CSV table of C-alpha atoms in Angstrom, one decimal:
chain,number,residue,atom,x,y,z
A,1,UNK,CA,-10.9,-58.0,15.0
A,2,UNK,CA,-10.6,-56.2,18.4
A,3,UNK,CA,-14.2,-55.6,18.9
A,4,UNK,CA,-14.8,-59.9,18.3
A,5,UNK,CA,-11.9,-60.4,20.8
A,6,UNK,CA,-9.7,-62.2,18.3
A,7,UNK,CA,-6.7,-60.1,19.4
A,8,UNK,CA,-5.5,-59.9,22.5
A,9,UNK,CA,-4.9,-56.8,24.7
A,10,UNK,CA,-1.5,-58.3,25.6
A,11,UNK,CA,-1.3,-58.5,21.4
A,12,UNK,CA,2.4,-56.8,20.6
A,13,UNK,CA,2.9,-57.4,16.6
A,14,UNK,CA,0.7,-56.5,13.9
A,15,UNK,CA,-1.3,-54.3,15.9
A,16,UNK,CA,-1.5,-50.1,15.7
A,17,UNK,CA,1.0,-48.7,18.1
A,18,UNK,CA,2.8,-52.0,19.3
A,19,UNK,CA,5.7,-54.0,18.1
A,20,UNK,CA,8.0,-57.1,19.0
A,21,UNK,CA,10.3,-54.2,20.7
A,22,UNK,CA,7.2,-53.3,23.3
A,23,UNK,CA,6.9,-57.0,23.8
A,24,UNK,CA,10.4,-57.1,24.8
A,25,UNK,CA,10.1,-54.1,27.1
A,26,UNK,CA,7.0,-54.9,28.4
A,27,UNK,CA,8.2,-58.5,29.4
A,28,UNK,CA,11.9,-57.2,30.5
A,29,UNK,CA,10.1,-54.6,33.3
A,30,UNK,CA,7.6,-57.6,34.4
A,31,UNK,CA,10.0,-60.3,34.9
A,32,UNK,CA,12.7,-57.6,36.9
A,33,UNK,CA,10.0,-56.1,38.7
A,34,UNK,CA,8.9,-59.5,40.1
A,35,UNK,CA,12.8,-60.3,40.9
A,36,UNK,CA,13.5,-57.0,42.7
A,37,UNK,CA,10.9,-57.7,44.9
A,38,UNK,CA,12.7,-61.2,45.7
A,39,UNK,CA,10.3,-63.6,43.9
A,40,UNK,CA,11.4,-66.6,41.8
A,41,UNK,CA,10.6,-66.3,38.0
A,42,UNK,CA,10.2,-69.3,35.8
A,43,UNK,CA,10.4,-68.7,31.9
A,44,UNK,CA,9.7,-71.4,29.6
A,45,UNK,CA,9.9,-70.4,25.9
A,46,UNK,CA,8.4,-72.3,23.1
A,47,UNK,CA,8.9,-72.4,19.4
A,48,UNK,CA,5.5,-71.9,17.6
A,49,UNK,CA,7.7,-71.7,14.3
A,50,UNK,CA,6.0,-74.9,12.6
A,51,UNK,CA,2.4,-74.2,14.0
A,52,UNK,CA,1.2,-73.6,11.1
A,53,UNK,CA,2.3,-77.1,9.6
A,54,UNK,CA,0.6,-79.1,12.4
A,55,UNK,CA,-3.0,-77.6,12.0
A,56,UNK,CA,-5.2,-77.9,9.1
A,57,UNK,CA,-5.7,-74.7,6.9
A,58,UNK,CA,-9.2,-75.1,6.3
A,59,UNK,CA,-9.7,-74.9,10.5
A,60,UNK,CA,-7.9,-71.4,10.4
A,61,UNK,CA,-9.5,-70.4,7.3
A,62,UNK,CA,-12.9,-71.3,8.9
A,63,UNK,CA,-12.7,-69.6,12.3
A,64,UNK,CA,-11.4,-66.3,10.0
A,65,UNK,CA,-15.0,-66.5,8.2
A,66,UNK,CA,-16.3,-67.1,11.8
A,67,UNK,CA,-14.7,-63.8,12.9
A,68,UNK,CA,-15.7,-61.7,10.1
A,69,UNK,CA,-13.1,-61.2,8.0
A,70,UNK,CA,-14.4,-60.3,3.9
A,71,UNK,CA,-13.9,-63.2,1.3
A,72,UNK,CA,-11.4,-61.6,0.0
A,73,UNK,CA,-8.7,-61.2,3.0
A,74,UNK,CA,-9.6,-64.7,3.8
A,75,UNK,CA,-9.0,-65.9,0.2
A,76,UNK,CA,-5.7,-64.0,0.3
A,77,UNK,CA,-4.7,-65.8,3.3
A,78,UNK,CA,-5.4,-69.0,2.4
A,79,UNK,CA,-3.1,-68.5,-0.8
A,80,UNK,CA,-0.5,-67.4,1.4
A,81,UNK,CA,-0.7,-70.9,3.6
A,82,UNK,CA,-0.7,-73.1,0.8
A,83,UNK,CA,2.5,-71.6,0.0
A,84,UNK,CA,1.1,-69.2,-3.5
A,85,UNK,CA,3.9,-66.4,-4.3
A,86,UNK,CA,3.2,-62.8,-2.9
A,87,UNK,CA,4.7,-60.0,-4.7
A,88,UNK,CA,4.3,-55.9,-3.9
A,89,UNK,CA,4.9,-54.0,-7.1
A,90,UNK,CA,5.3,-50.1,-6.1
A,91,UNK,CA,5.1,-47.6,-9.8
A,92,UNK,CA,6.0,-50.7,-11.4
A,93,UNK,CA,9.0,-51.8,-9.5
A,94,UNK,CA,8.8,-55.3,-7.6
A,95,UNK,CA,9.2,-54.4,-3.9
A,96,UNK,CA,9.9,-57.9,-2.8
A,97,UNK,CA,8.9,-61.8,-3.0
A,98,UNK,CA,7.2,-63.6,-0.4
C-alpha cells in the first residue's frame, strides 16, 4: 500500500515500526519546537470517530479494489463495516470478539 501511496509517510498506526505513542512524540517535539523559538501554534482537533457512518461502504470498498488490495482482504473488510462478528480463535480458545 506504500508503494501506491495509500499510506502516508506521516502514517503513525497500523504501520511497521510506528504507533499512536510516536504520533504523540512526534507531534509534542513539533509543536514545542515551534514555541521555543517564539512562534504562535494553533491546534484544532477533530473527531473522525463517526467517519465511517457518513460515507458509503461501497466508496471505500471500491477505492480498496482500486489500490490493489486481493478479494479476499477486501471482502473481509467489507464484513467488518457492515457490522459482521470478528472472532480470533488461538489452539481452540476464543481470543476475543469484535
Amino acid at each position: 500500500m506504500k508503494d501506491k501511496k495509500v499510506i502516508r509517510s506521516r502514517q503513525h498506526k497500523f504501520t511497521k515500526r510506528e504507533s499512536y505513542l510516536t504520533n504523540l512524540f512526534t507531534f509534542h517535539e513539533e509543536k514545542t519546537g515551534l514555541v521555543d523559538e517564539g512562534r504562535v501554534v494553533y491546534i484544532v482537533y477533530l473527531d473522525f470517530s463517526k467517519a465511517f457512518d457518513t460515507m458509503s461502504c461501497k466508496i471505500h470498498i471500491k477505492k480498496l479494489m482500486i489500490y490493489g488490495l486481493d478479494e479476499q482482504t477486501v471482502r473481509w473488510i467489507e464484513n467488518w463495516l457492515n457490522g459482521q462478528t470478528q472472532r480470533v480463535v488461538i489452539n481452540g480458545s476464543l481470543v476475543g470478539d469484535q
